[in-house]
Amino acid sequence: RSPQVMKHFLKLLGHEIRMLLVNPSTYIAAVLFLAVMGFMFTGILESYSKAPQELSPAHVFFSVFWFPALFIVPLLTMKCLAEERRLGTIETLLTTPVTTTEVVLGKYGAAYLLYVTLWAATGGFFYILYKFVGDVRFIDTGPLIGGYLFIAVSGLFFIALGVFASSLSRNQAVAGILCVVFLFALIGGTNYLGDSVWLNRDVFQPLKEAVEYSRIITHRDDFTRGVVDTRQLLFYVSGTVLALIFSILGVEAKLLHS
C-alpha cells in the first residue's frame, strides 16, 4: 500500500508542478516577488553606502521576510483547493484511485517547492553583491545560511496555512484574504502579544510562555544568529501537520455536505 501511495503522491505532485509552470499567474507572482525583494535589497545597500551598519546585509534582508510572505503565500495557495471545488473538478479527481490526503499533499508539495525556489532565487542578489564588491565582509555566511534555513522551515507552516485557507472556501479571493489574516495573526499577533506589558503578570505566565514559544520574529532572530532550537523546529512541523490535517478534514466535510 505504501509504495502505491507514494506513486500516487509523486504523480499528483508532478501534475501540480506542471500546472503551476504553465499558469501565467505563477510567472506574474515570481516577477512581482523578485522585483519587490530586489527593491528592498537595493534599499538595504543604499543605507550601507551612506553610513556603517552593525548588522550584515543578510540579517537586515531576512528581517523583512514577513512582507513578501504576506502576499506570495496567498498567491501560491489560494487557488489550489478553492478553484478545484468551484469548478467541481475535485470530485472528479477523487473518483480516481487517489485519496483526499494524496490530493492535498500533492498541492501542498508543489506550492512549497515553488515558494522555496522563489526565495532561493534571491540568493543571486548576494552573489551579484559579492562579484561587484569583492568583499567577503558583506557576505556573512552565518546569517545568510540561517536566514534561508528559517525561510525553508517557516515556509512549511506558512504554505500549510495557505492550503488550509483554500480548503475553507470555493472563492479563491476569500481564500487569499483568509490566508493573509492567518499569517498576519501568526506573525504580527504573536509579536504584539509578546511585547504587551499586561502579559508580565503572574496570572498570565503560562500564556506568555506560549506566546514566546510561537513568536515568529524571535525564531527568525535565532536562526540568523545561527541558533537552531529543536523546540522551534517542532513548532513548525507540528503546526504544518495540524494545518494539513484540518485541510484534509475540511475537503472531506465539504464533499460530504455537497
CSV table of C-alpha atoms in Angstrom, one decimal:
chain,number,residue,atom,x,y,z
A,1,ARG,CA,0.0,0.0,0.0
A,2,SER,CA,2.8,2.5,0.9
A,3,PRO,CA,4.6,2.3,-2.5
A,4,GLN,CA,1.2,2.8,-4.2
A,5,VAL,CA,0.5,5.9,-2.0
A,6,MET,CA,3.9,7.3,-2.8
A,7,LYS,CA,3.4,6.6,-6.5
A,8,HIS,CA,0.1,8.5,-6.5
A,9,PHE,CA,1.6,11.4,-4.5
A,10,LEU,CA,4.5,11.8,-6.9
A,11,LYS,CA,2.2,11.7,-9.9
A,12,LEU,CA,-0.1,14.4,-8.3
A,13,LEU,CA,3.0,16.4,-7.3
A,14,GLY,CA,4.3,16.3,-10.8
A,15,HIS,CA,0.9,17.3,-12.2
A,16,GLU,CA,0.6,20.2,-9.8
A,17,ILE,CA,4.1,21.4,-10.7
A,18,ARG,CA,3.3,21.3,-14.4
A,19,MET,CA,0.1,23.2,-13.8
A,20,LEU,CA,2.0,25.9,-11.9
A,21,LEU,CA,4.6,26.1,-14.7
A,22,VAL,CA,2.0,26.6,-17.4
A,23,ASN,CA,0.0,29.1,-15.4
A,24,PRO,CA,0.8,32.8,-16.3
A,25,SER,CA,-0.1,33.9,-12.7
A,26,THR,CA,2.8,31.8,-11.4
A,27,TYR,CA,5.2,34.0,-13.5
A,28,ILE,CA,3.5,37.2,-12.5
A,29,ALA,CA,3.9,36.2,-8.9
A,30,ALA,CA,7.5,35.3,-9.4
A,31,VAL,CA,8.3,38.6,-11.2
A,32,LEU,CA,6.4,40.6,-8.6
A,33,PHE,CA,8.2,38.8,-5.7
A,34,LEU,CA,11.7,39.2,-7.2
A,35,ALA,CA,11.0,42.8,-8.1
A,36,VAL,CA,9.9,43.6,-4.5
A,37,MET,CA,12.8,41.7,-3.0
A,38,GLY,CA,15.3,43.4,-5.4
A,39,PHE,CA,13.9,46.8,-4.5
A,40,MET,CA,14.2,46.0,-0.8
A,41,PHE,CA,17.8,44.7,-1.2
A,42,THR,CA,18.7,47.9,-3.1
A,43,GLY,CA,17.4,50.0,-0.3
A,44,ILE,CA,19.5,48.0,2.2
A,45,LEU,CA,22.6,48.5,0.2
A,46,GLU,CA,21.9,52.2,-0.1
A,47,SER,CA,21.7,52.5,3.7
A,48,TYR,CA,25.1,50.7,3.9
A,49,SER,CA,26.6,53.1,1.4
A,50,LYS,CA,25.6,56.2,3.5
A,51,ALA,CA,26.7,55.0,6.9
A,52,PRO,CA,28.3,52.0,8.6
A,53,GLN,CA,25.9,49.4,9.9
A,54,GLU,CA,26.2,47.0,12.8
A,55,LEU,CA,24.3,44.2,11.2
A,56,SER,CA,25.2,42.4,8.0
A,57,PRO,CA,23.0,42.9,4.8
A,58,ALA,CA,21.8,39.3,5.1
A,59,HIS,CA,20.5,39.9,8.7
A,60,VAL,CA,18.6,43.1,7.6
A,61,PHE,CA,17.3,41.3,4.4
A,62,PHE,CA,15.7,38.5,6.3
A,63,SER,CA,14.3,40.8,9.0
A,64,VAL,CA,11.6,41.9,6.4
A,65,PHE,CA,10.6,38.3,5.5
A,66,TRP,CA,7.1,38.9,6.7
A,67,PHE,CA,6.2,41.4,4.0
A,68,PRO,CA,6.8,39.2,0.9
A,69,ALA,CA,5.3,36.2,2.8
A,70,LEU,CA,2.0,38.1,3.3
A,71,PHE,CA,1.5,38.3,-0.5
A,72,ILE,CA,3.4,35.4,-2.1
A,73,VAL,CA,1.9,32.7,0.2
A,74,PRO,CA,-1.7,33.6,-0.6
A,75,LEU,CA,-0.9,33.9,-4.3
A,76,LEU,CA,0.6,30.4,-4.4
A,77,THR,CA,-2.1,28.7,-2.4
A,78,MET,CA,-5.4,30.4,-2.8
A,79,LYS,CA,-6.4,28.5,-6.0
A,80,CYS,CA,-5.1,25.1,-5.0
A,81,LEU,CA,-8.3,23.7,-3.4
A,82,ALA,CA,-10.8,26.6,-3.7
A,83,GLU,CA,-10.6,26.6,-7.6
A,84,GLU,CA,-11.0,22.8,-7.7
A,85,ARG,CA,-14.1,23.0,-5.6
A,86,ARG,CA,-15.6,25.9,-7.5
A,87,LEU,CA,-15.1,24.1,-10.8
A,88,GLY,CA,-16.2,20.7,-9.4
A,89,THR,CA,-13.0,19.0,-10.6
A,90,ILE,CA,-12.0,17.8,-7.1
A,91,GLU,CA,-15.0,15.4,-7.0
A,92,THR,CA,-13.9,14.1,-10.4
A,93,LEU,CA,-10.3,13.8,-9.2
A,94,LEU,CA,-11.3,11.8,-6.2
A,95,THR,CA,-13.2,9.3,-8.3
A,96,THR,CA,-9.8,8.1,-9.4
A,97,PRO,CA,-7.8,5.8,-7.2
A,98,VAL,CA,-6.4,8.6,-5.1
A,99,THR,CA,-7.3,9.8,-1.6
A,100,THR,CA,-8.1,13.3,-0.3
A,101,THR,CA,-4.8,13.1,1.7
A,102,GLU,CA,-2.8,12.5,-1.5
A,103,VAL,CA,-4.5,15.3,-3.3
A,104,VAL,CA,-3.9,17.8,-0.5
A,105,LEU,CA,-0.3,16.8,0.0
A,106,GLY,CA,0.4,17.0,-3.8
A,107,LYS,CA,-1.0,20.5,-4.0
A,108,TYR,CA,0.9,21.5,-0.8
A,109,GLY,CA,4.2,20.0,-2.0
A,110,ALA,CA,4.0,21.9,-5.3
A,111,ALA,CA,3.2,25.2,-3.7
A,112,TYR,CA,6.0,24.7,-1.1
A,113,LEU,CA,8.6,23.8,-3.7
A,114,LEU,CA,7.8,26.9,-5.7
A,115,TYR,CA,7.9,29.1,-2.5
A,116,VAL,CA,11.4,27.8,-1.6
A,117,THR,CA,12.5,28.2,-5.2
A,118,LEU,CA,11.5,31.8,-5.3
A,119,TRP,CA,13.4,32.5,-2.1
A,120,ALA,CA,16.4,30.6,-3.3
A,121,ALA,CA,16.5,32.8,-6.4
A,122,THR,CA,17.1,35.8,-4.1
A,123,GLY,CA,20.5,34.2,-3.4
A,124,GLY,CA,21.5,35.7,-6.7
A,125,PHE,CA,21.4,39.2,-5.1
A,126,PHE,CA,24.1,38.2,-2.7
A,127,TYR,CA,26.2,36.6,-5.4
A,128,ILE,CA,26.0,39.8,-7.5
A,129,LEU,CA,26.9,41.8,-4.5
A,130,TYR,CA,30.0,39.7,-3.9
A,131,LYS,CA,31.0,39.8,-7.5
A,132,PHE,CA,30.8,43.6,-7.7
A,133,VAL,CA,32.1,44.4,-4.3
A,134,GLY,CA,34.6,41.6,-3.8
A,135,ASP,CA,34.5,42.0,0.0
A,136,VAL,CA,33.5,38.9,1.9
A,137,ARG,CA,32.5,41.0,4.9
A,138,PHE,CA,29.3,41.8,3.1
A,139,ILE,CA,28.6,38.1,2.7
A,140,ASP,CA,28.2,36.9,6.3
A,141,THR,CA,27.6,33.2,5.8
A,142,GLY,CA,26.1,32.7,9.3
A,143,PRO,CA,23.1,34.9,8.9
A,144,LEU,CA,22.8,34.0,5.2
A,145,ILE,CA,22.6,30.2,5.8
A,146,GLY,CA,20.5,30.7,9.0
A,147,GLY,CA,18.1,33.1,7.2
A,148,TYR,CA,17.5,30.7,4.3
A,149,LEU,CA,17.1,27.8,6.7
A,150,PHE,CA,14.4,29.8,8.6
A,151,ILE,CA,12.6,30.6,5.3
A,152,ALA,CA,12.6,26.8,4.4
A,153,VAL,CA,11.4,25.7,7.9
A,154,SER,CA,8.8,28.5,8.4
A,155,GLY,CA,7.6,28.1,4.9
A,156,LEU,CA,6.4,24.6,5.7
A,157,PHE,CA,3.8,26.1,8.2
A,158,PHE,CA,3.0,29.2,6.1
A,159,ILE,CA,2.2,27.2,3.0
A,160,ALA,CA,0.1,24.7,5.0
A,161,LEU,CA,-1.9,27.6,6.4
A,162,GLY,CA,-2.5,28.8,2.9
A,163,VAL,CA,-3.7,25.4,1.8
A,164,PHE,CA,-6.0,25.3,4.9
A,165,ALA,CA,-7.4,28.7,4.0
A,166,SER,CA,-8.0,27.4,0.4
A,167,SER,CA,-9.9,24.4,1.8
A,168,LEU,CA,-12.4,26.7,3.6
A,169,SER,CA,-13.9,28.5,0.6
A,170,ARG,CA,-14.9,28.0,-3.1
A,171,ASN,CA,-13.8,31.6,-3.8
A,172,GLN,CA,-10.1,32.0,-4.3
A,173,ALA,CA,-10.2,35.7,-3.3
A,174,VAL,CA,-11.8,34.8,0.0
A,175,ALA,CA,-9.2,32.0,0.5
A,176,GLY,CA,-6.4,34.6,-0.2
A,177,ILE,CA,-7.8,37.0,2.3
A,178,LEU,CA,-8.2,34.3,4.9
A,179,CYS,CA,-4.5,33.3,4.3
A,180,VAL,CA,-3.4,36.9,4.9
A,181,VAL,CA,-5.4,37.1,8.1
A,182,PHE,CA,-3.9,33.8,9.4
A,183,LEU,CA,-0.3,34.8,8.5
A,184,PHE,CA,-0.8,38.3,10.0
A,185,ALA,CA,-2.2,36.8,13.2
A,186,LEU,CA,0.6,34.3,13.4
A,187,ILE,CA,3.5,36.8,12.7
A,188,GLY,CA,2.2,40.1,13.8
A,189,GLY,CA,-0.2,38.9,16.5
A,190,THR,CA,2.4,36.9,18.4
A,191,ASN,CA,4.9,39.7,18.2
A,192,TYR,CA,2.4,42.2,19.5
A,193,LEU,CA,1.4,40.0,22.4
A,194,GLY,CA,5.0,39.3,23.2
A,195,ASP,CA,5.6,43.0,23.7
A,196,SER,CA,2.4,43.5,25.8
A,197,VAL,CA,3.1,44.7,29.3
A,198,TRP,CA,0.0,43.1,30.8
A,199,LEU,CA,1.3,39.6,29.9
A,200,ASN,CA,4.1,40.1,32.5
A,201,ARG,CA,1.6,39.5,35.4
A,202,ASP,CA,2.0,36.2,37.2
A,203,VAL,CA,-1.5,35.0,36.3
A,204,PHE,CA,-0.7,35.3,32.6
A,205,GLN,CA,2.6,33.5,32.8
A,206,PRO,CA,1.5,30.3,31.0
A,207,LEU,CA,0.0,32.4,28.2
A,208,LYS,CA,3.2,34.5,28.0
A,209,GLU,CA,5.3,31.3,27.7
A,210,ALA,CA,3.0,30.0,24.9
A,211,VAL,CA,3.3,33.4,23.0
A,212,GLU,CA,7.1,33.4,23.4
A,213,TYR,CA,7.2,29.8,22.1
A,214,SER,CA,5.3,30.7,19.0
A,215,ARG,CA,6.8,34.1,18.3
A,216,ILE,CA,8.0,34.0,14.7
A,217,ILE,CA,10.1,37.2,14.9
A,218,THR,CA,12.2,35.6,17.7
A,219,HIS,CA,12.6,32.4,15.7
A,220,ARG,CA,14.0,34.5,12.8
A,221,ASP,CA,16.5,36.3,15.1
A,222,ASP,CA,17.7,32.9,16.5
A,223,PHE,CA,18.1,31.4,13.0
A,224,THR,CA,20.0,34.3,11.6
A,225,ARG,CA,22.3,34.2,14.7
A,226,GLY,CA,23.0,30.5,14.0
A,227,VAL,CA,20.9,29.2,16.8
A,228,VAL,CA,18.6,26.3,15.8
A,229,ASP,CA,16.3,25.4,18.6
A,230,THR,CA,14.6,21.9,18.3
A,231,ARG,CA,11.5,23.3,20.0
A,232,GLN,CA,11.1,25.9,17.2
A,233,LEU,CA,11.5,23.1,14.6
A,234,LEU,CA,8.9,21.1,16.5
A,235,PHE,CA,6.6,24.2,16.5
A,236,TYR,CA,6.7,24.5,12.7
A,237,VAL,CA,6.5,20.7,12.0
A,238,SER,CA,3.5,20.2,14.4
A,239,GLY,CA,1.8,23.4,13.0
A,240,THR,CA,2.2,22.1,9.5
A,241,VAL,CA,0.8,18.7,10.3
A,242,LEU,CA,-2.2,20.2,12.1
A,243,ALA,CA,-2.9,22.6,9.3
A,244,LEU,CA,-2.8,19.8,6.7
A,245,ILE,CA,-5.0,17.5,8.8
A,246,PHE,CA,-7.6,20.3,9.0
A,247,SER,CA,-7.3,20.9,5.3
A,248,ILE,CA,-8.0,17.2,4.6
A,249,LEU,CA,-10.9,17.2,7.0
A,250,GLY,CA,-12.2,20.4,5.5
A,251,VAL,CA,-12.2,19.0,2.0
A,252,GLU,CA,-13.8,15.8,3.2
A,253,ALA,CA,-16.5,17.7,5.1
A,254,LYS,CA,-17.3,19.9,2.1
A,255,LEU,CA,-17.6,16.8,-0.1
A,256,LEU,CA,-20.0,15.1,2.3
A,257,HIS,CA,-22.0,18.2,2.6
A,258,SER,CA,-22.3,18.6,-1.2
